[in-house]
XYZ file of N, CA, C and O in Angstrom:
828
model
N -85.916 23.576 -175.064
C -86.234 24.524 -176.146
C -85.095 24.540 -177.163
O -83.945 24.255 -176.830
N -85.423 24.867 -178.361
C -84.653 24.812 -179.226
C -84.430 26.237 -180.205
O -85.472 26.757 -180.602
N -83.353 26.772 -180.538
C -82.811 27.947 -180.781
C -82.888 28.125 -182.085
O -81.870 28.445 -182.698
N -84.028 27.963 -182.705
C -84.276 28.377 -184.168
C -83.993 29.622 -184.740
O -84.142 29.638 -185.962
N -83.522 30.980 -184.072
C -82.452 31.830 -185.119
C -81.464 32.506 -184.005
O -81.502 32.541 -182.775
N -80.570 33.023 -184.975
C -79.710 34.048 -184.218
C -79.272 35.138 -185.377
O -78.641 34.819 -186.385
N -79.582 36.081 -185.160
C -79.257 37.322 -185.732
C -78.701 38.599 -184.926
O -78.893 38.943 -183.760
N -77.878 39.231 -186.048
C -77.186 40.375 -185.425
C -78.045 41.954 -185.819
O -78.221 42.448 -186.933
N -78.423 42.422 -184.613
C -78.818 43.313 -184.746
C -78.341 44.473 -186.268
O -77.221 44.690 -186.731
N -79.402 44.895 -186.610
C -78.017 45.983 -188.108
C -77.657 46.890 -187.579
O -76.448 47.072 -187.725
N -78.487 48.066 -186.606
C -77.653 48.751 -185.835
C -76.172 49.191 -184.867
O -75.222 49.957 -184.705
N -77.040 47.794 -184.356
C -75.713 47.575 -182.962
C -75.274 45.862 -182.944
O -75.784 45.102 -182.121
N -74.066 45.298 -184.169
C -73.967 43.956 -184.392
C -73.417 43.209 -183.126
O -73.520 41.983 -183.096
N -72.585 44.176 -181.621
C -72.884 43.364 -180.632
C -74.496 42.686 -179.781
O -74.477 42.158 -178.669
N -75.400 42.823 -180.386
C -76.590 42.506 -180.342
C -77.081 41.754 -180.784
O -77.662 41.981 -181.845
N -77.115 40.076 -180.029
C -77.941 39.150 -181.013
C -78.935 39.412 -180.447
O -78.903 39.850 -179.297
N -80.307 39.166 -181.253
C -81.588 38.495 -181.249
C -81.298 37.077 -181.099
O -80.270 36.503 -181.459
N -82.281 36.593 -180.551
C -82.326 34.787 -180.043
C -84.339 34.322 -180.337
O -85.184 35.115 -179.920
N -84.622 33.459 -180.816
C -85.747 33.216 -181.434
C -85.476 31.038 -180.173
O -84.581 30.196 -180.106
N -86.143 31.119 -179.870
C -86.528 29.908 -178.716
C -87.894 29.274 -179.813
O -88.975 29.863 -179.854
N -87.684 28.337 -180.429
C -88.893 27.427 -180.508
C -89.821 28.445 -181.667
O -91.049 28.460 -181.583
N -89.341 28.989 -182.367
C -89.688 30.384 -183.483
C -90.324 31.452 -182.785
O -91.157 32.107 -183.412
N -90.063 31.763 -181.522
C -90.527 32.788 -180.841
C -89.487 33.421 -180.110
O -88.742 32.960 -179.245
N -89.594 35.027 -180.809
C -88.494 35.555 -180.286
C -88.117 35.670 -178.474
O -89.091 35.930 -177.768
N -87.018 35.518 -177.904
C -86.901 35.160 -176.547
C -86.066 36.403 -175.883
O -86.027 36.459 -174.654
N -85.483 37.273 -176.561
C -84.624 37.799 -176.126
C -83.269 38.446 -176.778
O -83.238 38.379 -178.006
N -82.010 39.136 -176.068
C -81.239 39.888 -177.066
C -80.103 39.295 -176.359
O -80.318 39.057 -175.170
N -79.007 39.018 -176.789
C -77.854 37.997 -175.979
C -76.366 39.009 -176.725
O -76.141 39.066 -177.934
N -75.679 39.582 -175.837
C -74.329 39.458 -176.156
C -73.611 39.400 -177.192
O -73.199 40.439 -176.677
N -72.950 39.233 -178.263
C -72.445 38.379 -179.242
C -71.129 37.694 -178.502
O -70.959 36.517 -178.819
N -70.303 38.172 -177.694
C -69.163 37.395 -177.448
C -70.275 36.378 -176.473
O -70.082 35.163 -176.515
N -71.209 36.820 -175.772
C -71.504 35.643 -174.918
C -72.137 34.256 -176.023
O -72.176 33.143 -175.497
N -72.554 34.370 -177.348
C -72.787 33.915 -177.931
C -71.914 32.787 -178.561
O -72.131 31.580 -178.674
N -70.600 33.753 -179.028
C -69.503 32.777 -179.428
C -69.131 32.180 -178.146
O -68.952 30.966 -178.245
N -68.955 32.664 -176.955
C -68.095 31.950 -176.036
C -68.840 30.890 -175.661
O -68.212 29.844 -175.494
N -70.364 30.863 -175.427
C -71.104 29.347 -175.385
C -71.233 28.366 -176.648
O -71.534 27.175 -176.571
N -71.008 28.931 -177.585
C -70.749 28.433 -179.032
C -72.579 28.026 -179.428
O -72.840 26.870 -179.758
N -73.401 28.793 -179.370
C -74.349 28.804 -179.422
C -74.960 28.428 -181.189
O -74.469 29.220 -181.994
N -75.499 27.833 -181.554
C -75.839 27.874 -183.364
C -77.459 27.504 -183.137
O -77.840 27.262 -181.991
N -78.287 27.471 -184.124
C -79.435 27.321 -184.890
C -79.398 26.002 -184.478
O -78.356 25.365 -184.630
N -80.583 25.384 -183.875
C -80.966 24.073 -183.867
C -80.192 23.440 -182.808
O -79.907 22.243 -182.761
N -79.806 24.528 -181.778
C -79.273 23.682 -180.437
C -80.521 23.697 -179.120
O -81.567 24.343 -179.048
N -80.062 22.955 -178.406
C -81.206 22.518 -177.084
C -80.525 23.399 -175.929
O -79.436 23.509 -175.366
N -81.902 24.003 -175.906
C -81.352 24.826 -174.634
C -82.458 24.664 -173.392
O -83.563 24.200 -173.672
N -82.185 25.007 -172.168
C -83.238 24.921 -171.204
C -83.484 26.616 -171.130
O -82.762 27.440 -171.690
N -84.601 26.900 -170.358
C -85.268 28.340 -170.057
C -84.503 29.101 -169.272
O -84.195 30.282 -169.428
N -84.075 28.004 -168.013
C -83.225 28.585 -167.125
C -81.796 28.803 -167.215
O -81.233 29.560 -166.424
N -81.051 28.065 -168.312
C -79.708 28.377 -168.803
C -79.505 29.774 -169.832
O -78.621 30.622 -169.705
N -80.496 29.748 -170.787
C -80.937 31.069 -171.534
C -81.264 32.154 -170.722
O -81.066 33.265 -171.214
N -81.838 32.078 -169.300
C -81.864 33.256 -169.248
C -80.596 33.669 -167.811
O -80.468 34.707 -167.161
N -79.874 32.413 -167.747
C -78.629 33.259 -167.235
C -77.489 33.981 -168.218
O -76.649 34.853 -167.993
N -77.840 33.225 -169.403
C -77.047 34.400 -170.553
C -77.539 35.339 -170.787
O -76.768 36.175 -171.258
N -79.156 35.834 -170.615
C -79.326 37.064 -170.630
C -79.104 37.611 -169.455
O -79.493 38.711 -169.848
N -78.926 37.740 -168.760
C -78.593 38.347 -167.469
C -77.045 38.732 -167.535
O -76.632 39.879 -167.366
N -76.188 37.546 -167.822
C -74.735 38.005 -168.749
C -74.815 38.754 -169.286
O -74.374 39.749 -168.711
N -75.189 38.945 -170.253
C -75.137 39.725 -171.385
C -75.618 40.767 -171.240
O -75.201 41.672 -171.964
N -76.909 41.123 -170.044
C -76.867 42.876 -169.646
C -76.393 43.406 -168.681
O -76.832 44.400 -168.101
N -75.226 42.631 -168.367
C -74.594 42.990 -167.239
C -73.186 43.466 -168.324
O -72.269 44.179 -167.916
N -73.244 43.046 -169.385
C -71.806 43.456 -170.404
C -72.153 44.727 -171.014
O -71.568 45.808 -171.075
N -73.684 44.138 -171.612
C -74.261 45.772 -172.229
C -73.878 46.931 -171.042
O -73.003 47.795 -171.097
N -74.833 46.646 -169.963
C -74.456 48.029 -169.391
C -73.350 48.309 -168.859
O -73.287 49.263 -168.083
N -72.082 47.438 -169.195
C -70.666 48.268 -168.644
C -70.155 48.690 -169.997
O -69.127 49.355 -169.873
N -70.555 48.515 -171.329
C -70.337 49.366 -172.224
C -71.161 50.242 -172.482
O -70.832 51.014 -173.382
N -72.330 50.431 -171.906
C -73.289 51.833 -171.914
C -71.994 52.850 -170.884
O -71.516 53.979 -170.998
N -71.867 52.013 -170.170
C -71.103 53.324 -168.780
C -69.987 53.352 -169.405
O -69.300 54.234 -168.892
N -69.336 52.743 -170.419
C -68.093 53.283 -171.096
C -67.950 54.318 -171.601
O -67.214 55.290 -171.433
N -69.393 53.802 -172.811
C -69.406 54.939 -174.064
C -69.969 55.783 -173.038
O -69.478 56.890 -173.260
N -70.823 55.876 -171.916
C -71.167 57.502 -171.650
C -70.250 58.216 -171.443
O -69.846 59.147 -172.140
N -69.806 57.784 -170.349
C -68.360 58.748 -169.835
C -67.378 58.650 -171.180
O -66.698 59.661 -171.009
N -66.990 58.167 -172.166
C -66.466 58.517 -173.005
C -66.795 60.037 -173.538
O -66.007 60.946 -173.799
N -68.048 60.005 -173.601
C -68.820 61.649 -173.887
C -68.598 62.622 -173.254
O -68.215 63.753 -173.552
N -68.983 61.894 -171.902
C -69.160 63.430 -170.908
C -68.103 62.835 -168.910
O -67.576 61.840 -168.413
N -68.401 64.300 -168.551
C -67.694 63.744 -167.522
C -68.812 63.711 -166.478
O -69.544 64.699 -166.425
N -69.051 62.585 -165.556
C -69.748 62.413 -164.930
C -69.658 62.008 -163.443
O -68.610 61.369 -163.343
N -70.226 62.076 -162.323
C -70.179 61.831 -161.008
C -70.530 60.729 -161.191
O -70.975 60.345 -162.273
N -70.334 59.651 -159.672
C -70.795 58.381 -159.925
C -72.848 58.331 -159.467
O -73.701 57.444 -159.498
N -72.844 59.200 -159.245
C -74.240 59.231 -158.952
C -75.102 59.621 -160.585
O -76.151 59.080 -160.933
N -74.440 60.537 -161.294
C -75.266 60.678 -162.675
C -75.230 59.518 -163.534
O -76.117 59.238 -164.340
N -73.917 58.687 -163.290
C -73.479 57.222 -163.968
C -74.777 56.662 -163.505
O -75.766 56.706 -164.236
N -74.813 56.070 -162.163
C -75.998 55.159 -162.046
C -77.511 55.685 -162.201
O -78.419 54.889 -161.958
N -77.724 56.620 -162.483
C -78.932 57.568 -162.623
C -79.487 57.375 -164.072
O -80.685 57.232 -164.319
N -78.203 57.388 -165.267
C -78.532 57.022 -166.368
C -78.773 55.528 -166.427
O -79.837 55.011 -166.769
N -77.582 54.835 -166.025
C -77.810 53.240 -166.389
C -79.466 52.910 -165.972
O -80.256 52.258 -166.655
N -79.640 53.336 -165.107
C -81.302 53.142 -164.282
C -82.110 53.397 -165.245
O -83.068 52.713 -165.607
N -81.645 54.629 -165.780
C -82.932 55.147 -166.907
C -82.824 53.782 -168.110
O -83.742 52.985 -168.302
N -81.925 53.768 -168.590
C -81.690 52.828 -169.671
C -82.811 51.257 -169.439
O -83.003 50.461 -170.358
N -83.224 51.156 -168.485
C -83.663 50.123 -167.875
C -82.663 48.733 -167.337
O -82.950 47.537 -167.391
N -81.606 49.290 -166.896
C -80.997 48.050 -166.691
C -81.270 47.888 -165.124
O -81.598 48.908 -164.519
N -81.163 46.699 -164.427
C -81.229 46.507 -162.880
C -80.029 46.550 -162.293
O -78.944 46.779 -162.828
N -80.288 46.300 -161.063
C -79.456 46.672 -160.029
C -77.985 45.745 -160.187
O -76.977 46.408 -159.944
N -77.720 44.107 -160.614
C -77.152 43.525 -160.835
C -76.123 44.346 -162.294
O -74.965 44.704 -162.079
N -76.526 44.458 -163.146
C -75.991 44.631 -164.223
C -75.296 46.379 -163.896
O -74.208 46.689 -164.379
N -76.145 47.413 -162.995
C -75.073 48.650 -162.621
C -74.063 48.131 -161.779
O -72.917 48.524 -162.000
N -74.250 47.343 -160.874
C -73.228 47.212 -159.956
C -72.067 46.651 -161.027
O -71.041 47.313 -161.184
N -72.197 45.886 -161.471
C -71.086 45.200 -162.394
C -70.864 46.533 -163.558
O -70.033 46.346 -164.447
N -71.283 47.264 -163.537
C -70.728 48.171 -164.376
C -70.057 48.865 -163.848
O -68.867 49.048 -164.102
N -71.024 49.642 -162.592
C -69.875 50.101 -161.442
C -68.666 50.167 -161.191
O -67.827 51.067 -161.231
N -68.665 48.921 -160.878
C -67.515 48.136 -160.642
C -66.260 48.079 -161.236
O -65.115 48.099 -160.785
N -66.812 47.993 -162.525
C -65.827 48.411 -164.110
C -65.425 49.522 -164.275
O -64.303 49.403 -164.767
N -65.657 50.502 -164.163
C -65.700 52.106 -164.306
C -64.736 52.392 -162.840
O -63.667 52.987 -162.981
N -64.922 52.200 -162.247
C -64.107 52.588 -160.855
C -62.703 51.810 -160.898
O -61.708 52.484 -160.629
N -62.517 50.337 -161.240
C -61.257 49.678 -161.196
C -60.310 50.485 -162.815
O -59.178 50.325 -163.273
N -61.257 51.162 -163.147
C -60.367 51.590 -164.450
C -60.621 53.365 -164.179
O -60.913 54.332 -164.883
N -60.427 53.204 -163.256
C -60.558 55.228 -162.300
C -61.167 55.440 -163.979
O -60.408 55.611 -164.933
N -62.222 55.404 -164.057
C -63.271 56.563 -164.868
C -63.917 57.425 -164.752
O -63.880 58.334 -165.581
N -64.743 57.458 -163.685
C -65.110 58.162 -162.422
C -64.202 58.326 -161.351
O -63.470 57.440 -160.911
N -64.315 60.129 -160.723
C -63.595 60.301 -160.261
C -64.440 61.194 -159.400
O -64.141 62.326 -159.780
N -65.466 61.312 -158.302
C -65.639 62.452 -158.099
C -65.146 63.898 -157.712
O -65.638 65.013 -157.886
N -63.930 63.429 -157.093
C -63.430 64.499 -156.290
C -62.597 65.132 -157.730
O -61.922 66.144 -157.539
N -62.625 64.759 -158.644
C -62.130 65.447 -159.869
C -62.871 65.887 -160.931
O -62.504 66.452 -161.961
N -64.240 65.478 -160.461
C -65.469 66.412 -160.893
C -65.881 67.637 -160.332
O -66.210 68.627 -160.984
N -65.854 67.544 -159.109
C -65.871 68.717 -157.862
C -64.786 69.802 -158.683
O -65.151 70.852 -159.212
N -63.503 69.330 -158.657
C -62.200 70.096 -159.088
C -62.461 71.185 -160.072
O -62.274 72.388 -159.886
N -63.088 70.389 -161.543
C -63.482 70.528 -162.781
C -64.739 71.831 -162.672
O -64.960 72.939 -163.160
N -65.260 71.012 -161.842
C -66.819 72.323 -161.684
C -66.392 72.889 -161.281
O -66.264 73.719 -162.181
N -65.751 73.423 -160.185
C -65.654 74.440 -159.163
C -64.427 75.196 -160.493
O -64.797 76.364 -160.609
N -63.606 75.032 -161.136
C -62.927 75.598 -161.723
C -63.742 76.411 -163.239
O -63.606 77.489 -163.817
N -64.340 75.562 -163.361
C -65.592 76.005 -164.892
C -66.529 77.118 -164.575
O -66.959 77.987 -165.333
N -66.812 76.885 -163.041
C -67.922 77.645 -162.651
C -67.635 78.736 -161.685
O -68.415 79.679 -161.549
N -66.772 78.651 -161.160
C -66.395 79.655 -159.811
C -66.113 81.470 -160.086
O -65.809 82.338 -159.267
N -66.358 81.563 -161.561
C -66.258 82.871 -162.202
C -67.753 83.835 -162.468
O -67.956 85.029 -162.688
N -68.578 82.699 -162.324
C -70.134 82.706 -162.880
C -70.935 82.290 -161.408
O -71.938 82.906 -161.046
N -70.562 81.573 -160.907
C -72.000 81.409 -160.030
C -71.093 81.187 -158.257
O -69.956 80.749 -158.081
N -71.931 81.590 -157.362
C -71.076 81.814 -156.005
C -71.275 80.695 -155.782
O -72.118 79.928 -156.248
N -70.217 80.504 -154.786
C -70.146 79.109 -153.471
C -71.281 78.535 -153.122
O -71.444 77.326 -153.284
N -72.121 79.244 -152.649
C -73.258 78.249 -152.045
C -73.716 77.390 -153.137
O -73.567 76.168 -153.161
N -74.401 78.248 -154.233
C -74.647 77.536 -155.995
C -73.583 76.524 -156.341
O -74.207 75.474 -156.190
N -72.691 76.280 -156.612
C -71.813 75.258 -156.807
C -72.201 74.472 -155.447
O -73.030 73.569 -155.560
N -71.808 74.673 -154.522
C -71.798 73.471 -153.533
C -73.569 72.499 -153.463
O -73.742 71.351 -153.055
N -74.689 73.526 -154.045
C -75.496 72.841 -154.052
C -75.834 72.245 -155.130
O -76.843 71.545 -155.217
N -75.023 72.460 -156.068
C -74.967 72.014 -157.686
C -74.225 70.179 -157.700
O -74.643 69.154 -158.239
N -72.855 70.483 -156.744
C -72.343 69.256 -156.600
C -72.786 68.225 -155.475
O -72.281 67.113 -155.320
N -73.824 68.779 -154.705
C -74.202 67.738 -153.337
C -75.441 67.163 -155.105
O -75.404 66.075 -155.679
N -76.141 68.121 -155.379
C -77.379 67.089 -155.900
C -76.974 66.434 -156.909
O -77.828 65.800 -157.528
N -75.072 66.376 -157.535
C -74.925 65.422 -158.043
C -74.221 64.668 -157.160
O -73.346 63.921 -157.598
N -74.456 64.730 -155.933
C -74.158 63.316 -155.191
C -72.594 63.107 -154.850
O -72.067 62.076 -154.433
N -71.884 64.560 -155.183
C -71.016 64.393 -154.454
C -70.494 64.388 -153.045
O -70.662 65.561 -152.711
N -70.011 63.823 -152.121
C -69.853 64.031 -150.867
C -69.877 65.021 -149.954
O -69.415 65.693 -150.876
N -69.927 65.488 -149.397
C -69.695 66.753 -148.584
C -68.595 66.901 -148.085
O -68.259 68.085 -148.107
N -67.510 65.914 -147.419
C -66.325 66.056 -147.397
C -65.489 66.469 -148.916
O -64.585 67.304 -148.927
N -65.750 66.061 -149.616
C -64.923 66.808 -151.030
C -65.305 67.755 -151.324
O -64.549 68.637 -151.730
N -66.798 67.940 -151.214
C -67.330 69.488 -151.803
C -66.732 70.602 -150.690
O -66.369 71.692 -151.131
N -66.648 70.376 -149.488
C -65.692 71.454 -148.564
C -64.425 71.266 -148.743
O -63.677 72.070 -148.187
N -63.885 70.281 -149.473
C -62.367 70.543 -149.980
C -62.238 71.203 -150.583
O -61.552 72.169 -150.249
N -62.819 71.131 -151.908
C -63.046 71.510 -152.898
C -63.181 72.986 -153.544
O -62.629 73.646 -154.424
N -64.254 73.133 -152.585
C -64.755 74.379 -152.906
C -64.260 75.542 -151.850
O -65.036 75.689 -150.906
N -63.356 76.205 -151.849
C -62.611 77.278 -150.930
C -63.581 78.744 -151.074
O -64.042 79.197 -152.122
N -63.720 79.292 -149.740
C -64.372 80.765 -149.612
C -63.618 81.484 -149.924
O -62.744 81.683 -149.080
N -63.511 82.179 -151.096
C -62.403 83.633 -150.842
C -63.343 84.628 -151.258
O -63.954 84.382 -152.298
N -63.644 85.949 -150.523
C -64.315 86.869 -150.046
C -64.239 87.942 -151.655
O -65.080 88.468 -152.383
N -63.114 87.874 -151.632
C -62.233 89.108 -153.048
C -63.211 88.115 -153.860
O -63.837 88.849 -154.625
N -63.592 86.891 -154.026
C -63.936 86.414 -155.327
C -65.478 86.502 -155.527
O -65.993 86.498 -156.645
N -66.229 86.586 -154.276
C -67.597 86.640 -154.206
C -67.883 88.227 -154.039
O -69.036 88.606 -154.249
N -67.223 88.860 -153.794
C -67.643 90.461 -154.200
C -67.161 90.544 -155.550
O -68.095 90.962 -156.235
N -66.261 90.364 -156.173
C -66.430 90.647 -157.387
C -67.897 89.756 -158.015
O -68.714 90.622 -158.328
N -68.289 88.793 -158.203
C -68.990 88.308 -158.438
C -70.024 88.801 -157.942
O -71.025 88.626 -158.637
N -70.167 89.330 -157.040
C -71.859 90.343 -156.829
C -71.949 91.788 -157.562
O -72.907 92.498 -157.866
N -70.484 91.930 -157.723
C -70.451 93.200 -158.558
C -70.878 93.258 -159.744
O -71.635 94.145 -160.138
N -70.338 92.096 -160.616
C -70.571 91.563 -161.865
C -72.257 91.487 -161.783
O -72.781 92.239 -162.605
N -73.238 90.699 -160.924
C -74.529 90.560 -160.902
C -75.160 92.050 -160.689
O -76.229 92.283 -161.253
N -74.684 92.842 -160.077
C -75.099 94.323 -159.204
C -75.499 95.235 -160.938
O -76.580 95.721 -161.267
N -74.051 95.192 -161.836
C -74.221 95.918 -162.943
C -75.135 94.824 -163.638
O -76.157 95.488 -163.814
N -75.381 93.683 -164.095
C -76.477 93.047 -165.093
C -78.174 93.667 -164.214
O -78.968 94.390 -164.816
N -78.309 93.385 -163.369
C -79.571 93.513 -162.703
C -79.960 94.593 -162.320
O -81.153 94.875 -162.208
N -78.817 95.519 -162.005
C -79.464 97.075 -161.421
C -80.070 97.595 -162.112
O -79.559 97.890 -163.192
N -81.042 97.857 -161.923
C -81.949 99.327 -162.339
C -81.666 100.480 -161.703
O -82.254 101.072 -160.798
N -80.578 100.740 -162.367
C -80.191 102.364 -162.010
C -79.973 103.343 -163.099
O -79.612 103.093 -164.249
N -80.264 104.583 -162.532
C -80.010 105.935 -162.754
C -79.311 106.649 -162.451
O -79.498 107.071 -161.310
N -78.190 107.192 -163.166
C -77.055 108.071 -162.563
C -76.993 107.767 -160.856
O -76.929 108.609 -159.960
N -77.036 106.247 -160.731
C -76.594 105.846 -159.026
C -78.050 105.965 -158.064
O -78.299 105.847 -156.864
N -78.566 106.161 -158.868
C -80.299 106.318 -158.099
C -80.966 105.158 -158.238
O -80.780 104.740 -159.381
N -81.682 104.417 -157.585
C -82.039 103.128 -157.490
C -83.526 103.331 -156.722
O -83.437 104.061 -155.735
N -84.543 102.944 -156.932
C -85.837 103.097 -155.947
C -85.528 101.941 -155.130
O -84.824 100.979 -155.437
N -86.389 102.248 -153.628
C -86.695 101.409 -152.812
C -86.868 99.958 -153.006
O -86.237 99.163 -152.309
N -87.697 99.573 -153.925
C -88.417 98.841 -154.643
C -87.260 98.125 -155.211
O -86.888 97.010 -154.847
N -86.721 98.845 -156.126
C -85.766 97.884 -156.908
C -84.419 97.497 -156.394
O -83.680 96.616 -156.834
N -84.214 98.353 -155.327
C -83.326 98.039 -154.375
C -83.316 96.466 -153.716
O -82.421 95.635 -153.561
N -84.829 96.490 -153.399
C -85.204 95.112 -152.351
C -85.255 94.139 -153.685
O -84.840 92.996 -153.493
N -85.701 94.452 -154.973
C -85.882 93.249 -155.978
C -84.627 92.742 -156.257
O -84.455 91.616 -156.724
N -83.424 93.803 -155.898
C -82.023 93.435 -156.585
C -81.345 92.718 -155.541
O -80.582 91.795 -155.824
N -81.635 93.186 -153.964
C -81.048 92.109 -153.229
C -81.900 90.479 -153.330
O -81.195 89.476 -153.438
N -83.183 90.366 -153.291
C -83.521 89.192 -153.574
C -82.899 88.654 -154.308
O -82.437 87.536 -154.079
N -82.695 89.368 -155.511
C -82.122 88.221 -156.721
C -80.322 87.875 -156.462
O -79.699 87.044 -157.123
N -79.840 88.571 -155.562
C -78.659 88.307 -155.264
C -78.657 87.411 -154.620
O -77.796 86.575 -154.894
N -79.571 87.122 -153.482
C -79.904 86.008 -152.411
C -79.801 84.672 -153.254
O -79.185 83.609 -153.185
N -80.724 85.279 -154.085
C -81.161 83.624 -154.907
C -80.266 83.701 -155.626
O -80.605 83.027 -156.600
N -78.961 84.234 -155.862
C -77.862 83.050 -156.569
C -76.756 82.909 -155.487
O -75.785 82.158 -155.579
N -76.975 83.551 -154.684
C -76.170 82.303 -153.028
C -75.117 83.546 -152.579
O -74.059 83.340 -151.984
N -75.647 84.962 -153.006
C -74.562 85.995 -152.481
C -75.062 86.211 -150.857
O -76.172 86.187 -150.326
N -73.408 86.478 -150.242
C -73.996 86.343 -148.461
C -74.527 88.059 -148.324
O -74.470 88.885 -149.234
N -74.950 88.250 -147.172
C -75.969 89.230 -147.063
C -74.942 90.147 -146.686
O -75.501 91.240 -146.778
N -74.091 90.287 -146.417
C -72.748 91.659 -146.156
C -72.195 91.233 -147.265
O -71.030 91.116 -146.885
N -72.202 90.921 -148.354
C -71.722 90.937 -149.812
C -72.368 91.533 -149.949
O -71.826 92.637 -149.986
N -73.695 91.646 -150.126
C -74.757 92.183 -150.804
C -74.817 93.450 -150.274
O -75.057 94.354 -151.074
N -74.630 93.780 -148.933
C -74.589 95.317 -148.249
C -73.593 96.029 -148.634
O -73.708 97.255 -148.659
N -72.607 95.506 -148.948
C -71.895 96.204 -149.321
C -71.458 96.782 -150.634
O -70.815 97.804 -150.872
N -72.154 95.537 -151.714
C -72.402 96.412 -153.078
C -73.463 97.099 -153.732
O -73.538 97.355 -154.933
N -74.378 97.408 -152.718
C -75.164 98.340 -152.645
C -75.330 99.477 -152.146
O -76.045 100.323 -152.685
N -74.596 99.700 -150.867
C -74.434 100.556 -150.071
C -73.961 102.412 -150.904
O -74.283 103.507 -150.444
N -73.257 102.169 -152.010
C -73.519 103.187 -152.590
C -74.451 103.804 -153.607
O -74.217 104.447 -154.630
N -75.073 103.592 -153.287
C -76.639 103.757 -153.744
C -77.611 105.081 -153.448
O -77.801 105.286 -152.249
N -78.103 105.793 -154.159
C -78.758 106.745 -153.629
C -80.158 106.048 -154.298
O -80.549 105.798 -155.438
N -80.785 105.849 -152.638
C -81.944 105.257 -152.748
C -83.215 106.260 -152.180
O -83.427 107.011 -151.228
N -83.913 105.765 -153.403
C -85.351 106.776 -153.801
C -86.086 106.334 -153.175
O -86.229 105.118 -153.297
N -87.048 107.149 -152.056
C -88.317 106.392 -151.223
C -89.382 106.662 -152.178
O -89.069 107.822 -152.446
N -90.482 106.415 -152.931
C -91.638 106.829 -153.158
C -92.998 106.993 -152.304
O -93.206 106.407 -151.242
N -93.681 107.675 -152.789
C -95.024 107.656 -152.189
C -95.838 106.337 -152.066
O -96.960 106.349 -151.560
C-alpha cells in the first residue's frame, strides 16, 4: 500500500491522519511519523502500519494520563477508568500505567492522605473509607489512613443534629426523632454517637 497523504490534525498537531491508497487508514503519532521518516508516496505493508498505530496509541494514551492528572488528582483506579472510557485498550493503559507510576504521579496512599484531610470535617469515617475503597484504594492504606477519633465524630454528629433537627425549644416528636437518627445512620454516624446526641431531647409521643 501506498501512503498518499499525511496531515496534521488543526486541533491536536501531534495527530497525523494517514490516507493508505486515498483511503483514509488511520491517526499515527507525529514523532512516530518523523522517527520512521514516513512521506507521501512511500510503500507500506498493512501489517507494519498498523504496528505504528498501535505505537502511537500507546503514546497518545500516556499523554492523555499526563494531561489528566496534570488537572486533577487521581487514584490509580480512576486513571485507568478514564483511559478505558477514552477507548484506548488494555496494551496502550498498561504502557501508560507504567509511565505515570515510574514518574510517582499517582500516588494512592497520598490520595487517601489528601481526602481524609479535605473531608474529615464534613463527612464521618465510615463515608470516607467507603468513598476511598470505591476509588480502589486498598484497604491496608485506607486503615492507615483514616484514624477513629471519637471527639471528632461527635462533633460531627453535632454539626448534622443542629442542620436536620426539627426542634422546638428542645422538643422533638417521636417521629422526627427516628427520621433524624436514620439520617445520621446514613452518613456513617455509630449508633452511641447518635445516642448520645440526642439523648437530650424532650421527646413528644403522639396519638
Amino acid at each position: 500500500m501506498q501512503i498518499t497523504n499525511l496531515s496534521m490534525q488543526k486541533k491536536n498537531v501531534s495527530r497525523v491522519n494517514v490516507s493508505l491508497d486515498n483511503e483514509f487508514k488511520g491517526v499515527l503519532f507525529d514523532e512516530v511519523v518523523y522517527q520512521n521518516k514516513l512521506k507521501v508516496g512511500m510503500e507500506i505493508s498493512e501489517y507494519d502500519f498498523n504496528k505504528l498505530v498501535d505505537e502511537s496509541n500507546m503514546r497518545f494514551c500516556k499523554n492523555e494520563a499526563f494531561n489528566y492528572l496534570a488537572r486533577y488528582i487521581k487514584t490509580l483506579k480512576e486513571l485507568k477508568e478514564h483511559l478505558y472510557s477514552k477507548g484506548y485498550h488494555k496494551n496502550a493503559v498498561d504502557f501508560a500505567i507504567e509511565n505515570v507510576i515510574k514518574y510517582n504521579l499517582v500516588d494512592d496512599r497520598k490520595y487517601a492522605e489528601s481526602y481524609y484531610n479535605s473531608h474529615k470535617d464534613n463527612k464521618s469515617n465510615t463515608l470516607i473509607k467507603q468513598a476511598l475503597k470505591e476509588k480502589g484504594v486498598a484497604e491496608d492504606i485506607i486503615d492507615d489512613v483514616v484514624v477513629y477519633e471519637r471527639d471528632s465524630e461527635l462533633d460531627l454528629a453535632n454539626k448534622y443534629v443542629q442542620k436536620l433537627a426539627r426542634v422546638e425549644d428542645n422538643n422533638i416528636t417521636y417521629k422526627n426523632l427516628n427520621r433524624l437518627k436514620r439520617q445520621l445512620v446514613s452518613r456513617g454516624i455509630s449508633f452511641d454517637i447518635i445516642n448520645e446526641v440526642t439523648s437530650d431531647f424532650n421527646v413528644i409521643y403522639e396519638d
